[in-house]
mmCIF file of C-alpha atoms in Angstrom:
data_model
loop_
_atom_site.group_PDB
_atom_site.id
_atom_site.type_symbol
_atom_site.label_atom_id
_atom_site.label_comp_id
_atom_site.label_asym_id
_atom_site.label_seq_id
_atom_site.Cartn_x
_atom_site.Cartn_y
_atom_site.Cartn_z
ATOM 1 C CA MET A 20 0.000 0.000 0.000
ATOM 2 C CA SER A 21 1.378 3.430 -0.913
ATOM 3 C CA ARG A 22 1.883 5.908 1.868
ATOM 4 C CA ALA A 23 -0.572 8.820 1.960
ATOM 5 C CA ALA A 24 0.957 12.109 0.902
ATOM 6 C CA THR A 25 1.391 14.793 3.548
ATOM 7 C CA ASN A 26 1.923 18.496 3.317
ATOM 8 C CA LEU A 27 5.540 19.630 3.240
ATOM 9 C CA GLN A 28 6.434 21.288 6.541
ATOM 10 C CA ILE A 29 8.839 24.172 7.072
ATOM 11 C CA ASP A 30 11.505 24.090 9.757
ATOM 12 C CA SER A 31 9.701 26.256 12.301
ATOM 13 C CA ALA A 32 12.689 26.313 14.645
ATOM 14 C CA ARG A 33 14.869 27.641 11.834
ATOM 15 C CA LEU A 34 12.342 30.374 11.000
ATOM 16 C CA TRP A 35 12.075 31.284 14.682
ATOM 17 C CA GLY A 36 15.856 31.450 14.866
ATOM 18 C CA THR A 37 16.187 33.787 11.880
ATOM 19 C CA ILE A 38 13.537 36.097 13.299
ATOM 20 C CA HIS A 39 15.431 36.455 16.552
ATOM 21 C CA GLU A 40 18.801 36.639 14.815
ATOM 22 C CA THR A 41 17.684 39.604 12.728
ATOM 23 C CA ALA A 42 16.095 41.234 15.790
ATOM 24 C CA GLN A 43 19.613 42.065 16.989
ATOM 25 C CA PHE A 44 19.894 44.719 14.284
ATOM 26 C CA GLY A 45 18.428 47.733 16.055
ATOM 27 C CA ALA A 46 17.465 45.863 19.231
ATOM 28 C CA THR A 47 15.995 47.975 22.035
ATOM 29 C CA LYS A 48 16.227 47.452 25.797
ATOM 30 C CA LYS A 49 12.566 46.458 26.075
ATOM 31 C CA GLY A 50 12.901 43.652 23.539
ATOM 32 C CA GLY A 51 11.664 45.539 20.497
ATOM 33 C CA VAL A 52 13.440 46.809 17.405
ATOM 34 C CA ARG A 53 14.250 50.309 16.173
ATOM 35 C CA ARG A 54 15.340 49.861 12.576
ATOM 36 C CA LEU A 55 14.339 52.924 10.601
ATOM 37 C CA THR A 56 14.495 52.614 6.854
ATOM 38 C CA LEU A 57 17.873 53.278 5.193
ATOM 39 C CA SER A 58 19.582 53.657 8.566
ATOM 40 C CA ALA A 59 22.795 51.940 9.646
ATOM 41 C CA GLU A 60 20.669 49.230 11.296
ATOM 42 C CA ASP A 61 18.709 48.788 8.081
ATOM 43 C CA LYS A 62 21.972 48.279 6.193
ATOM 44 C CA GLN A 63 22.987 45.586 8.687
ATOM 45 C CA VAL A 64 19.792 43.594 8.225
ATOM 46 C CA ARG A 65 19.890 44.134 4.451
ATOM 47 C CA ASP A 66 23.433 42.761 4.295
ATOM 48 C CA TRP A 67 22.314 39.770 6.373
ATOM 49 C CA PHE A 68 19.319 39.202 4.107
ATOM 50 C CA ARG A 69 21.371 39.437 0.913
ATOM 51 C CA LYS A 70 23.856 36.844 2.159
ATOM 52 C CA ALA A 71 21.082 34.534 3.379
ATOM 53 C CA CYS A 72 19.393 34.708 -0.039
ATOM 54 C CA GLU A 73 22.652 34.068 -1.884
ATOM 55 C CA ASP A 74 23.454 31.155 0.419
ATOM 56 C CA ALA A 75 20.042 29.713 -0.536
ATOM 57 C CA GLY A 76 20.971 29.917 -4.222
ATOM 58 C CA LEU A 77 18.970 33.032 -5.091
ATOM 59 C CA ASP A 78 20.006 35.700 -7.558
ATOM 60 C CA VAL A 79 19.678 39.016 -5.713
ATOM 61 C CA HIS A 80 19.153 42.366 -7.400
ATOM 62 C CA VAL A 81 18.252 45.800 -6.030
ATOM 63 C CA ASP A 82 16.194 48.471 -7.759
ATOM 64 C CA ALA A 83 16.702 52.236 -7.825
ATOM 65 C CA LEU A 84 14.710 52.701 -4.595
ATOM 66 C CA GLY A 85 16.579 50.008 -2.699
ATOM 67 C CA SER A 86 13.928 47.288 -2.849
ATOM 68 C CA MET A 87 15.570 43.862 -2.832
ATOM 69 C CA PHE A 88 14.531 40.863 -4.925
ATOM 70 C CA GLY A 89 15.905 37.334 -4.471
ATOM 71 C CA LEU A 90 14.985 35.084 -7.412
ATOM 72 C CA ARG A 91 14.780 31.288 -7.243
ATOM 73 C CA LYS A 92 14.578 29.778 -10.706
ATOM 74 C CA GLY A 93 11.674 27.567 -11.784
ATOM 75 C CA ARG A 94 11.116 25.157 -14.640
ATOM 76 C CA ASP A 95 9.319 27.783 -16.707
ATOM 77 C CA MET A 96 11.404 30.958 -16.662
ATOM 78 C CA SER A 97 9.254 32.515 -19.384
ATOM 79 C CA LYS A 98 6.634 33.327 -16.762
ATOM 80 C CA PRO A 99 6.970 35.947 -13.987
ATOM 81 C CA PRO A 100 7.698 34.562 -10.519
ATOM 82 C CA ILE A 101 5.400 34.294 -7.548
ATOM 83 C CA GLY A 102 6.398 37.112 -5.187
ATOM 84 C CA VAL A 103 6.711 36.429 -1.461
ATOM 85 C CA GLY A 104 7.800 39.009 1.074
ATOM 86 C CA SER A 105 7.247 42.203 3.000
ATOM 87 C CA HIS A 106 9.788 44.591 4.568
ATOM 88 C CA LEU A 107 12.720 44.773 6.972
ATOM 89 C CA ASP A 108 12.326 48.319 8.351
ATOM 90 C CA THR A 109 10.434 49.030 11.580
ATOM 91 C CA GLN A 110 8.663 51.793 13.439
ATOM 92 C CA PRO A 111 10.717 53.714 16.045
ATOM 93 C CA THR A 112 9.393 51.317 18.698
ATOM 94 C CA GLY A 113 8.696 48.318 16.496
ATOM 95 C CA GLY A 114 8.470 44.615 17.243
ATOM 96 C CA LYS A 115 10.469 41.585 16.131
ATOM 97 C CA TYR A 116 7.824 40.247 13.766
ATOM 98 C CA ASP A 117 6.094 43.162 12.045
ATOM 99 C CA GLY A 118 7.062 43.078 8.379
ATOM 100 C CA ILE A 119 10.133 40.908 8.690
ATOM 101 C CA LEU A 120 7.980 37.824 9.293
ATOM 102 C CA GLY A 121 6.718 38.037 5.706
ATOM 103 C CA THR A 122 10.218 38.391 4.263
ATOM 104 C CA LEU A 123 11.796 35.664 6.386
ATOM 105 C CA ALA A 124 8.829 33.365 5.733
ATOM 106 C CA GLY A 125 9.718 33.647 2.047
ATOM 107 C CA LEU A 126 13.308 32.743 2.863
ATOM 108 C CA GLU A 127 12.174 29.744 4.912
ATOM 109 C CA LEU A 128 9.906 28.667 2.053
ATOM 110 C CA VAL A 129 12.890 28.603 -0.301
ATOM 111 C CA ARG A 130 15.114 26.822 2.219
ATOM 112 C CA THR A 131 12.440 24.153 2.718
ATOM 113 C CA LEU A 132 12.067 23.608 -1.032
ATOM 114 C CA ASN A 133 15.837 23.368 -1.343
ATOM 115 C CA ASP A 134 16.037 20.803 1.467
ATOM 116 C CA ALA A 135 13.349 18.711 -0.214
ATOM 117 C CA GLY A 136 14.961 19.009 -3.656
ATOM 118 C CA ILE A 137 11.799 20.472 -5.155
ATOM 119 C CA GLU A 138 11.876 22.487 -8.371
ATOM 120 C CA THR A 139 8.760 24.625 -8.795
ATOM 121 C CA GLU A 140 7.055 25.271 -12.112
ATOM 122 C CA LEU A 141 7.204 29.035 -11.689
ATOM 123 C CA PRO A 142 10.170 30.907 -10.243
ATOM 124 C CA ILE A 143 9.836 32.407 -6.750
ATOM 125 C CA CYS A 144 10.952 35.908 -5.796
ATOM 126 C CA ILE A 145 11.510 36.986 -2.181
ATOM 127 C CA CYS A 146 11.026 40.729 -1.698
ATOM 128 C CA ASN A 147 12.089 43.405 0.745
ATOM 129 C CA TRP A 148 10.284 46.646 -0.053
ATOM 130 C CA THR A 149 11.958 49.896 1.025
ATOM 131 C CA ASN A 150 10.208 52.091 3.613
ATOM 132 C CA GLU A 151 6.936 50.276 4.051
ATOM 133 C CA GLU A 152 6.543 51.763 7.541
ATOM 134 C CA GLY A 153 6.878 55.434 6.589
ATOM 135 C CA SER A 154 8.331 56.372 9.963
ATOM 136 C CA ARG A 155 11.383 58.143 8.516
ATOM 137 C CA PHE A 156 10.222 59.172 5.054
ATOM 138 C CA ALA A 157 6.734 59.915 3.790
ATOM 139 C CA PRO A 158 4.770 58.347 2.234
ATOM 140 C CA ALA A 159 4.643 54.910 3.781
ATOM 141 C CA MET A 160 4.907 52.014 1.330
ATOM 142 C CA MET A 161 6.798 54.413 -0.918
ATOM 143 C CA ALA A 162 8.830 51.880 -2.909
ATOM 144 C CA SER A 163 5.940 49.514 -3.525
ATOM 145 C CA ALA A 164 3.748 52.505 -4.417
ATOM 146 C CA ALA A 165 6.340 53.621 -6.961
ATOM 147 C CA TYR A 166 6.444 50.037 -8.240
ATOM 148 C CA VAL A 167 2.744 50.190 -9.154
ATOM 149 C CA GLY A 168 3.084 53.677 -10.638
ATOM 150 C CA ASP A 169 1.545 55.835 -7.923
ATOM 151 C CA PHE A 170 4.789 57.846 -7.661
ATOM 152 C CA THR A 171 7.778 58.377 -9.907
ATOM 153 C CA THR A 172 11.223 57.218 -8.874
ATOM 154 C CA ASP A 173 12.575 60.781 -8.970
ATOM 155 C CA ASP A 174 9.746 61.991 -6.739
ATOM 156 C CA ILE A 175 10.518 59.369 -4.092
ATOM 157 C CA LEU A 176 14.278 59.936 -4.308
ATOM 158 C CA SER A 177 13.721 63.620 -3.523
ATOM 159 C CA ARG A 178 11.639 63.039 -0.363
ATOM 160 C CA LYS A 179 13.315 64.246 2.847
ATOM 161 C CA ASP A 180 13.290 63.074 6.437
ATOM 162 C CA ALA A 181 13.002 65.364 9.469
ATOM 163 C CA GLU A 182 16.746 66.110 9.285
ATOM 164 C CA GLY A 183 16.596 67.143 5.626
ATOM 165 C CA VAL A 184 18.245 63.962 4.306
ATOM 166 C CA THR A 185 16.796 62.832 0.973
ATOM 167 C CA VAL A 186 15.935 59.257 0.114
ATOM 168 C CA ALA A 187 18.658 59.378 -2.551
ATOM 169 C CA GLN A 188 21.264 60.467 -0.016
ATOM 170 C CA ALA A 189 20.160 57.831 2.486
ATOM 171 C CA LEU A 190 20.290 55.078 -0.149
ATOM 172 C CA ASP A 191 23.771 56.135 -1.206
ATOM 173 C CA SER A 192 24.978 56.334 2.397
ATOM 174 C CA ILE A 193 24.252 52.635 2.971
ATOM 175 C CA GLY A 194 25.072 51.507 -0.577
ATOM 176 C CA TYR A 195 21.617 50.300 -1.540
ATOM 177 C CA ARG A 196 20.640 52.438 -4.518
ATOM 178 C CA GLY A 197 20.463 49.708 -7.151
ATOM 179 C CA ASP A 198 20.720 49.817 -10.920
ATOM 180 C CA ALA A 199 17.475 48.021 -11.762
ATOM 181 C CA PRO A 200 14.597 50.300 -12.830
ATOM 182 C CA VAL A 201 11.646 50.390 -10.448
ATOM 183 C CA GLY A 202 8.884 48.108 -11.750
ATOM 184 C CA ARG A 203 11.089 45.933 -13.947
ATOM 185 C CA GLN A 204 10.580 42.885 -11.742
ATOM 186 C CA LYS A 205 7.163 41.480 -12.651
ATOM 187 C CA PHE A 206 5.072 38.954 -10.701
ATOM 188 C CA SER A 207 2.465 36.341 -11.532
ATOM 189 C CA GLY A 208 1.041 36.807 -8.043
ATOM 190 C CA PHE A 209 2.121 37.936 -4.608
ATOM 191 C CA VAL A 210 1.759 36.333 -1.166
ATOM 192 C CA GLU A 211 2.515 38.068 2.136
ATOM 193 C CA LEU A 212 2.447 36.514 5.582
ATOM 194 C CA HIS A 213 2.039 39.204 8.233
ATOM 195 C CA ILE A 214 1.578 39.333 11.964
ATOM 196 C CA GLU A 215 -1.669 41.108 12.812
ATOM 197 C CA GLN A 216 -1.046 44.682 13.846
ATOM 198 C CA GLY A 217 -4.369 45.023 15.624
ATOM 199 C CA PRO A 218 -6.227 43.162 18.396
ATOM 200 C CA ILE A 219 -9.017 41.551 16.345
ATOM 201 C CA LEU A 220 -7.784 37.951 16.111
ATOM 202 C CA GLU A 221 -6.893 37.865 19.791
ATOM 203 C CA ALA A 222 -10.213 39.419 20.760
ATOM 204 C CA GLU A 223 -12.072 36.790 18.730
ATOM 205 C CA GLY A 224 -9.917 33.876 19.898
ATOM 206 C CA LYS A 225 -8.625 33.068 16.408
ATOM 207 C CA THR A 226 -5.137 31.989 15.378
ATOM 208 C CA ILE A 227 -4.993 33.026 11.731
ATOM 209 C CA GLY A 228 -6.987 35.108 9.292
ATOM 210 C CA VAL A 229 -7.009 35.837 5.568
ATOM 211 C CA VAL A 230 -7.026 39.467 4.441
ATOM 212 C CA ASP A 231 -9.884 40.106 2.019
ATOM 213 C CA SER A 232 -9.585 43.868 1.625
ATOM 214 C CA GLY A 233 -7.158 46.730 2.111
ATOM 215 C CA GLN A 234 -7.508 49.871 4.194
ATOM 216 C CA GLY A 235 -7.740 53.012 2.096
ATOM 217 C CA VAL A 236 -5.438 55.678 3.513
ATOM 218 C CA LEU A 237 -5.594 59.467 3.368
ATOM 219 C CA TRP A 238 -2.896 61.517 5.079
ATOM 220 C CA TYR A 239 -3.249 65.229 5.749
ATOM 221 C CA ASP A 240 -0.644 67.703 6.944
ATOM 222 C CA GLY A 241 -2.094 70.920 8.343
ATOM 223 C CA LYS A 242 -1.244 74.047 10.269
ATOM 224 C CA ILE A 243 -3.341 75.711 12.956
ATOM 225 C CA VAL A 244 -2.451 79.366 13.449
ATOM 226 C CA GLY A 245 -3.559 81.156 16.592
ATOM 227 C CA PHE A 246 -1.724 83.812 18.575
ATOM 228 C CA GLU A 247 1.023 83.411 21.149
ATOM 229 C CA SER A 248 0.442 85.314 24.341
ATOM 230 C CA HIS A 249 1.308 85.074 28.014
ATOM 231 C CA ALA A 250 -0.484 82.212 29.740
ATOM 232 C CA GLY A 251 -0.838 84.055 33.030
ATOM 233 C CA SER A 252 -2.167 87.401 31.881
ATOM 234 C CA THR A 253 -4.403 86.626 28.886
ATOM 235 C CA PRO A 254 -8.100 86.138 29.814
ATOM 236 C CA MET A 255 -9.803 83.111 28.340
ATOM 237 C CA PRO A 256 -12.196 85.079 26.065
ATOM 238 C CA LEU A 257 -9.222 86.887 24.469
ATOM 239 C CA ARG A 258 -7.163 83.804 23.715
ATOM 240 C CA ARG A 259 -6.461 82.269 20.293
ATOM 241 C CA ASP A 260 -5.116 78.938 21.524
ATOM 242 C CA ALA A 261 -3.949 76.706 18.656
ATOM 243 C CA LEU A 262 -3.681 73.661 20.924
ATOM 244 C CA ALA A 263 -7.243 74.045 22.184
ATOM 245 C CA THR A 264 -8.389 74.180 18.565
ATOM 246 C CA LEU A 265 -6.409 71.041 17.772
ATOM 247 C CA SER A 266 -8.166 69.319 20.690
ATOM 248 C CA GLU A 267 -11.538 70.097 19.131
ATOM 249 C CA ILE A 268 -10.329 68.758 15.774
ATOM 250 C CA VAL A 269 -9.134 65.521 17.417
ATOM 251 C CA LEU A 270 -12.515 64.966 19.053
ATOM 252 C CA ALA A 271 -14.346 65.776 15.814
ATOM 253 C CA MET A 272 -12.165 63.339 13.881
ATOM 254 C CA GLU A 273 -12.808 60.626 16.457
ATOM 255 C CA SER A 274 -16.560 61.237 16.255
ATOM 256 C CA ILE A 275 -16.544 60.983 12.452
ATOM 257 C CA ALA A 276 -14.537 57.734 12.523
ATOM 258 C CA ARG A 277 -16.908 56.187 15.076
ATOM 259 C CA LYS A 278 -19.914 57.270 13.040
ATOM 260 C CA HIS A 279 -18.585 55.437 9.984
ATOM 261 C CA GLY A 280 -17.263 52.426 11.948
ATOM 262 C CA PRO A 281 -16.410 49.700 12.464
ATOM 263 C CA LYS A 282 -14.119 49.740 9.442
ATOM 264 C CA ALA A 283 -13.387 53.452 9.476
ATOM 265 C CA VAL A 284 -10.578 54.689 11.719
ATOM 266 C CA GLY A 285 -9.007 58.074 12.350
ATOM 267 C CA THR A 286 -5.721 59.037 13.966
ATOM 268 C CA ILE A 287 -3.617 62.125 14.581
ATOM 269 C CA GLY A 288 -0.128 60.725 15.015
ATOM 270 C CA GLU A 289 2.011 63.852 15.032
ATOM 271 C CA ALA A 290 1.570 67.326 16.502
ATOM 272 C CA VAL A 291 4.295 69.910 16.985
ATOM 273 C CA ILE A 292 3.903 73.173 18.890
ATOM 274 C CA ALA A 293 6.031 75.913 17.388
ATOM 275 C CA SER A 294 8.384 77.376 20.051
ATOM 276 C CA PRO A 295 6.691 75.634 22.998
ATOM 277 C CA SER A 296 6.802 77.088 26.506
ATOM 278 C CA ARG A 297 4.759 76.210 29.571
ATOM 279 C CA ASN A 298 4.106 79.933 30.124
ATOM 280 C CA VAL A 299 2.970 80.730 26.566
ATOM 281 C CA ILE A 300 -0.344 79.964 24.887
ATOM 282 C CA PRO A 301 0.446 77.887 21.772
ATOM 283 C CA GLY A 302 0.225 80.103 18.721
ATOM 284 C CA GLU A 303 0.971 77.596 15.978
ATOM 285 C CA ILE A 304 0.737 73.818 15.579
#
């Protein structure tokens, strides 16, 4: 009697090990990771990822925005590969699994196929997209957005961080501005494994879920202009307090999001008082 076929299993211990090995690049005291895109820590994990891909027999190339592609050949190289991946950068107080799980899962997939001696019909391409998080440069998902044509390469290269450093300068500083044109690497399909960033699965007692839609995102940058005056000597009716106005906007935004819930959300993630002082009414935010 022939033995019943079983699903091929990855080496979960190996995947777990790579996740924690890469977590050393930008590790924080509380067990998280601070690995901002195109930083020195990002270069470290990129170098690690390139070597790991090459050791697994992949051909690695980098496009003009620093996105990395590791190609495993298939029987039919006339067809575009199946893309698997995510990103290696993190938020300023990120975790060990956000983003990198999807990229390292692709690596583990290839390692498992190699161990089993399996040649796939289509090639497989593991991807690391540059600046998915958007914590250093805006917009988030900038390289993948340029890939699909939402932005030009030159536009993204000219974007600046809070210190005035452009994407082009940051790429050059870590040696990851590639020669391949953005969008040249085509895909037959794309698969991304991702740790849930919200509390829904845990709240519902579920282990895994399948994404069936994407969140539409609108970002707004604004300025509230009031009038700076002394906090101790300006009566309330004569104040033009920019921070108090921002508070009303925050509450209005929250009310609108709740009204259109449960799928609608609203967040104000950054607010900067110009020339702040505890004795001065905020005049500009």
